[in-house]
mmCIF file of C-alpha atoms in Angstrom:
data_model
loop_
_atom_site.group_PDB
_atom_site.id
_atom_site.type_symbol
_atom_site.label_atom_id
_atom_site.label_comp_id
_atom_site.label_asym_id
_atom_site.label_seq_id
_atom_site.Cartn_x
_atom_site.Cartn_y
_atom_site.Cartn_z
ATOM 1 C CA MET A 591 81.680 60.301 107.938
ATOM 2 C CA THR A 592 82.035 57.966 110.885
ATOM 3 C CA PRO A 593 81.766 54.069 110.457
ATOM 4 C CA GLN A 594 78.805 54.212 112.686
ATOM 5 C CA LEU A 595 77.046 56.839 110.516
ATOM 6 C CA LEU A 596 77.849 55.097 107.326
ATOM 7 C CA ALA A 597 76.508 51.820 108.556
ATOM 8 C CA ALA A 598 73.339 53.441 109.597
ATOM 9 C CA ALA A 599 72.928 55.359 106.418
ATOM 10 C CA THR A 600 73.666 52.208 104.192
ATOM 11 C CA GLY A 601 72.829 49.232 106.242
ATOM 12 C CA ILE A 602 76.244 47.667 105.626
ATOM 13 C CA ALA A 603 77.978 45.642 108.304
ATOM 14 C CA PRO A 604 80.096 47.520 110.824
ATOM 15 C CA GLN A 605 83.390 45.956 109.639
ATOM 16 C CA ARG A 606 82.673 47.052 105.985
ATOM 17 C CA ALA A 607 81.573 50.455 107.132
ATOM 18 C CA ALA A 608 84.864 50.741 109.091
ATOM 19 C CA ALA A 609 86.898 50.159 105.795
ATOM 20 C CA TRP A 610 84.946 52.490 103.660
ATOM 21 C CA ALA A 611 84.145 55.430 105.994
ATOM 22 C CA PRO A 612 87.586 57.149 106.182
ATOM 23 C CA LEU A 613 88.015 56.718 102.286
ATOM 24 C CA LEU A 614 84.675 58.316 101.669
ATOM 25 C CA GLU A 615 85.261 61.079 104.318
ATOM 26 C CA ARG A 616 88.597 61.897 102.373
ATOM 27 C CA ALA A 617 86.918 61.924 99.133
ATOM 28 C CA LEU A 618 83.938 64.021 100.205
ATOM 29 C CA ASP A 619 86.415 66.611 101.580
ATOM 30 C CA GLU A 620 88.805 66.457 98.468
ATOM 31 C CA PHE A 621 85.914 67.081 95.885
ATOM 32 C CA GLY A 622 83.934 69.565 98.141
ATOM 33 C CA VAL A 623 80.832 67.523 98.647
ATOM 34 C CA ARG A 624 79.407 68.748 102.151
ATOM 35 C CA SER A 625 75.720 68.986 101.548
ATOM 36 C CA PRO A 626 74.002 66.288 103.590
ATOM 37 C CA ALA A 627 71.187 65.889 101.011
ATOM 38 C CA ALA A 628 73.979 65.288 98.290
ATOM 39 C CA ILE A 629 75.733 62.848 100.488
ATOM 40 C CA ALA A 630 72.592 60.859 101.211
ATOM 41 C CA MET A 631 71.828 60.643 97.451
ATOM 42 C CA LEU A 632 75.444 59.797 96.587
ATOM 43 C CA LEU A 633 75.435 56.957 99.311
ATOM 44 C CA ALA A 634 72.096 55.746 97.946
ATOM 45 C CA GLN A 635 73.302 55.594 94.292
ATOM 46 C CA VAL A 636 76.728 54.036 95.298
ATOM 47 C CA GLY A 637 74.922 51.599 97.480
ATOM 48 C CA HIS A 638 72.830 50.211 94.618
ATOM 49 C CA GLU A 639 75.716 50.287 91.993
ATOM 50 C CA SER A 640 78.139 48.422 94.200
ATOM 51 C CA GLY A 641 75.630 45.890 95.768
ATOM 52 C CA GLY A 642 76.099 47.492 99.230
ATOM 53 C CA PHE A 643 79.790 48.460 98.830
ATOM 54 C CA ALA A 644 80.542 44.884 98.118
ATOM 55 C CA HIS A 645 81.346 44.835 94.317
ATOM 56 C CA LEU A 646 83.763 46.996 92.412
ATOM 57 C CA GLN A 647 83.393 45.556 89.015
ATOM 58 C CA GLU A 648 80.467 45.165 86.777
ATOM 59 C CA ASN A 649 78.882 41.724 86.642
ATOM 60 C CA LEU A 650 78.267 40.867 83.002
ATOM 61 C CA ASN A 651 76.916 37.410 83.694
ATOM 62 C CA TYR A 652 73.932 38.011 81.676
ATOM 63 C CA SER A 653 71.272 35.489 80.583
ATOM 64 C CA VAL A 654 70.001 35.336 77.009
ATOM 65 C CA ASP A 655 66.683 36.957 78.011
ATOM 66 C CA SER A 656 68.421 39.718 79.996
ATOM 67 C CA LEU A 657 70.686 40.663 76.843
ATOM 68 C CA LEU A 658 67.506 40.954 74.611
ATOM 69 C CA ARG A 659 65.819 42.919 77.381
ATOM 70 C CA LEU A 660 68.594 45.265 78.260
ATOM 71 C CA TRP A 661 70.202 45.850 74.861
ATOM 72 C CA PRO A 662 67.615 45.015 72.137
ATOM 73 C CA ARG A 663 69.461 47.220 69.585
ATOM 74 C CA ARG A 664 72.809 45.588 70.268
ATOM 75 C CA PHE A 665 71.933 41.755 70.516
ATOM 76 C CA ASP A 666 69.645 40.035 68.244
ATOM 77 C CA ALA A 667 68.362 36.509 69.222
ATOM 78 C CA ALA A 668 71.234 34.665 67.562
ATOM 79 C CA MET A 669 73.897 36.810 69.341
ATOM 80 C CA ALA A 670 72.136 36.548 72.648
ATOM 81 C CA ARG A 671 72.111 32.823 72.403
ATOM 82 C CA ARG A 672 75.767 32.803 71.432
ATOM 83 C CA TYR A 673 77.022 35.069 74.208
ATOM 84 C CA GLY A 674 74.477 34.897 76.995
ATOM 85 C CA ARG A 675 74.017 32.504 79.920
ATOM 86 C CA ILE A 676 71.745 29.535 79.501
ATOM 87 C CA ASP A 677 71.394 27.951 83.040
ATOM 88 C CA GLY A 678 72.602 24.456 83.050
ATOM 89 C CA GLN A 679 73.846 24.557 79.482
ATOM 90 C CA GLN A 680 76.091 27.501 78.748
ATOM 91 C CA ARG A 681 78.082 30.244 80.515
ATOM 92 C CA ALA A 682 77.842 33.825 79.519
ATOM 93 C CA VAL A 683 80.976 35.297 77.651
ATOM 94 C CA PRO A 684 81.418 38.627 79.696
ATOM 95 C CA SER A 685 84.149 40.094 77.369
ATOM 96 C CA ALA A 686 82.037 39.635 74.267
ATOM 97 C CA ILE A 687 79.009 40.968 76.025
ATOM 98 C CA ALA A 688 80.826 44.116 77.151
ATOM 99 C CA ASN A 689 82.442 44.721 73.716
ATOM 100 C CA ILE A 690 79.192 44.413 71.942
ATOM 101 C CA ALA A 691 77.138 46.419 74.581
ATOM 102 C CA TYR A 692 79.605 49.184 74.923
ATOM 103 C CA GLY A 693 81.369 49.339 71.672
ATOM 104 C CA GLY A 694 81.245 52.470 69.429
ATOM 105 C CA ARG A 695 79.861 54.683 72.313
ATOM 106 C CA MET A 696 80.982 56.530 75.384
ATOM 107 C CA GLY A 697 84.194 57.075 73.596
ATOM 108 C CA ASN A 698 84.886 53.428 72.931
ATOM 109 C CA GLY A 699 86.170 52.044 69.768
ATOM 110 C CA PRO A 700 83.915 49.414 67.858
ATOM 111 C CA ALA A 701 83.405 46.112 69.340
ATOM 112 C CA ALA A 702 86.621 44.789 67.874
ATOM 113 C CA SER A 703 88.677 47.158 69.741
ATOM 114 C CA GLY A 704 88.070 45.590 72.995
ATOM 115 C CA ASP A 705 87.241 48.972 74.716
ATOM 116 C CA GLY A 706 84.036 47.745 75.946
ATOM 117 C CA TRP A 707 85.593 45.207 78.133
ATOM 118 C CA ARG A 708 88.695 47.334 78.830
ATOM 119 C CA TYR A 709 86.583 50.174 80.155
ATOM 120 C CA ARG A 710 83.816 48.227 81.700
ATOM 121 C CA GLY A 711 82.164 49.370 84.997
ATOM 122 C CA ARG A 712 84.524 49.700 87.877
ATOM 123 C CA GLY A 713 84.592 51.400 91.170
ATOM 124 C CA LEU A 714 81.894 52.230 93.732
ATOM 125 C CA ILE A 715 79.768 53.892 91.063
ATOM 126 C CA GLN A 716 80.800 51.692 88.110
ATOM 127 C CA ILE A 717 82.715 54.229 85.906
ATOM 128 C CA THR A 718 82.022 52.900 82.345
ATOM 129 C CA GLY A 719 83.361 53.944 79.012
ATOM 130 C CA ARG A 720 86.591 55.429 77.683
ATOM 131 C CA ASP A 721 85.332 59.016 77.963
ATOM 132 C CA ASN A 722 84.512 58.598 81.550
ATOM 133 C CA TYR A 723 87.850 56.827 82.311
ATOM 134 C CA ALA A 724 89.585 59.731 80.697
ATOM 135 C CA SER A 725 87.564 62.299 82.734
ATOM 136 C CA MET A 726 88.404 60.267 85.965
ATOM 137 C CA GLN A 727 92.045 60.049 85.044
ATOM 138 C CA SER A 728 92.224 64.014 84.864
ATOM 139 C CA ARG A 729 90.383 64.348 88.019
ATOM 140 C CA LEU A 730 92.163 61.587 90.131
ATOM 141 C CA GLY A 731 95.570 62.144 88.598
ATOM 142 C CA VAL A 732 95.988 58.366 88.104
ATOM 143 C CA PRO A 733 96.640 56.683 84.786
ATOM 144 C CA LEU A 734 93.147 54.970 84.237
ATOM 145 C CA LEU A 735 93.317 54.612 80.624
ATOM 146 C CA GLU A 736 96.444 52.472 80.652
ATOM 147 C CA GLN A 737 95.488 50.849 84.106
ATOM 148 C CA PRO A 738 91.799 50.750 84.255
ATOM 149 C CA ASP A 739 91.986 48.234 87.100
ATOM 150 C CA LEU A 740 93.067 51.102 89.420
ATOM 151 C CA LEU A 741 89.548 51.712 89.992
ATOM 152 C CA LEU A 742 89.418 48.383 91.962
ATOM 153 C CA GLN A 743 91.544 49.762 94.521
ATOM 154 C CA PRO A 744 89.194 51.095 97.374
ATOM 155 C CA PRO A 745 90.751 54.519 97.640
ATOM 156 C CA GLN A 746 90.321 55.155 93.856
ATOM 157 C CA ALA A 747 86.881 53.492 93.927
ATOM 158 C CA ALA A 748 85.732 55.887 96.529
ATOM 159 C CA ARG A 749 87.332 58.969 95.022
ATOM 160 C CA SER A 750 85.977 58.146 91.521
ATOM 161 C CA ALA A 751 82.466 57.919 92.939
ATOM 162 C CA VAL A 752 82.518 61.295 94.642
ATOM 163 C CA ALA A 753 84.331 62.935 91.666
ATOM 164 C CA PHE A 754 81.880 61.527 89.330
ATOM 165 C CA CYS A 755 78.905 62.882 90.934
ATOM 166 C CA ARG A 756 80.534 66.212 91.740
ATOM 167 C CA HIS A 757 82.347 67.087 88.536
ATOM 168 C CA VAL A 758 81.407 64.699 85.776
ATOM 169 C CA ILE A 759 77.687 65.110 86.240
ATOM 170 C CA PRO A 760 77.532 68.612 87.726
ATOM 171 C CA GLY A 761 73.907 68.648 88.021
ATOM 172 C CA PHE A 762 73.794 65.924 90.552
ATOM 173 C CA VAL A 763 74.289 67.916 93.735
ATOM 174 C CA ALA A 764 71.473 70.434 92.715
ATOM 175 C CA ALA A 765 69.177 67.518 91.788
ATOM 176 C CA ALA A 766 69.910 65.814 95.013
ATOM 177 C CA GLU A 767 69.155 68.999 97.002
ATOM 178 C CA ALA A 768 65.884 69.103 95.200
ATOM 179 C CA ARG A 769 65.064 65.527 96.135
ATOM 180 C CA ASP A 770 64.998 64.464 92.638
ATOM 181 C CA LEU A 771 65.819 60.926 92.751
ATOM 182 C CA ALA A 772 64.602 59.965 89.248
ATOM 183 C CA ALA A 773 67.007 62.788 87.824
ATOM 184 C CA CYS A 774 69.916 61.575 89.822
ATOM 185 C CA THR A 775 69.506 57.967 88.938
ATOM 186 C CA ARG A 776 69.332 58.963 85.154
ATOM 187 C CA MET A 777 72.597 60.843 85.564
ATOM 188 C CA VAL A 778 74.269 57.846 87.215
ATOM 189 C CA ASN A 779 72.566 54.958 85.330
ATOM 190 C CA GLY A 780 71.400 56.358 82.076
ATOM 191 C CA GLY A 781 67.990 55.098 83.042
ATOM 192 C CA LEU A 782 65.801 54.220 85.972
ATOM 193 C CA HIS A 783 67.074 50.814 86.421
ATOM 194 C CA GLY A 784 66.799 49.664 90.141
ATOM 195 C CA LEU A 785 64.775 52.615 91.035
ATOM 196 C CA ALA A 786 62.845 51.092 93.932
ATOM 197 C CA ASP A 787 66.103 49.810 95.584
ATOM 198 C CA ARG A 788 67.714 53.232 95.309
ATOM 199 C CA GLN A 789 64.766 54.849 96.749
ATOM 200 C CA ALA A 790 64.907 52.531 99.750
ATOM 201 C CA ARG A 791 68.551 53.313 100.094
ATOM 202 C CA TRP A 792 68.040 56.829 99.746
ATOM 203 C CA GLU A 793 65.348 57.127 102.430
ATOM 204 C CA ARG A 794 67.478 55.221 104.916
ATOM 205 C CA ALA A 795 70.391 57.570 104.211
ATOM 206 C CA LEU A 796 68.099 60.677 104.603
ATOM 207 C CA ARG A 797 67.020 59.402 108.082
ATOM 208 C CA ALA A 798 70.452 58.587 109.179
ATOM 209 C CA LEU A 799 71.833 61.890 108.154
ATOM 210 C CA GLU A 800 68.733 63.758 109.439
ATOM 211 C CA VAL A 801 68.140 65.577 106.217
#
């Protein structure tokens, strides 16, 4: 994975590609991801989740309307107005949003435990939830449960993305080789959020990698 190839496959700036290419190359080798089709899909999913390799932490600055649309079973109208962003009037409360949205699932304790905020999305592919942090801790050999911010370090951000797609969701490589974008997106995201952007990124990566 050269910087030139990464820039062509993702559309990111050469300077950013130069920083990420060696980290991704090492991670792909470490976790045995060699299929060009799988690499293209991984780059597309990572590109979307990280906003073009720019963001390593989940943005929880949700508006009231977004909270009601994304988590209708977690936020009623009063809760959304209390914690969501109202432009020109009120800032969002990211910690409360994470605790409510992610509390009591993905291995997290209830909202009051703070696990939702503690194990919010981090890394290139936005590892989320205590169970996934525990799995990544085992795969990466770093104490993520105690120090979740380690996923904000570029080497661990890259390693976690590749390890997640290779081992935590083992069907990812097969689905990528079958060119099933929707299946891979569901594995990564839990739904089809941002599918059009993922598809555009995927098609670009396929061309660059000559798949």
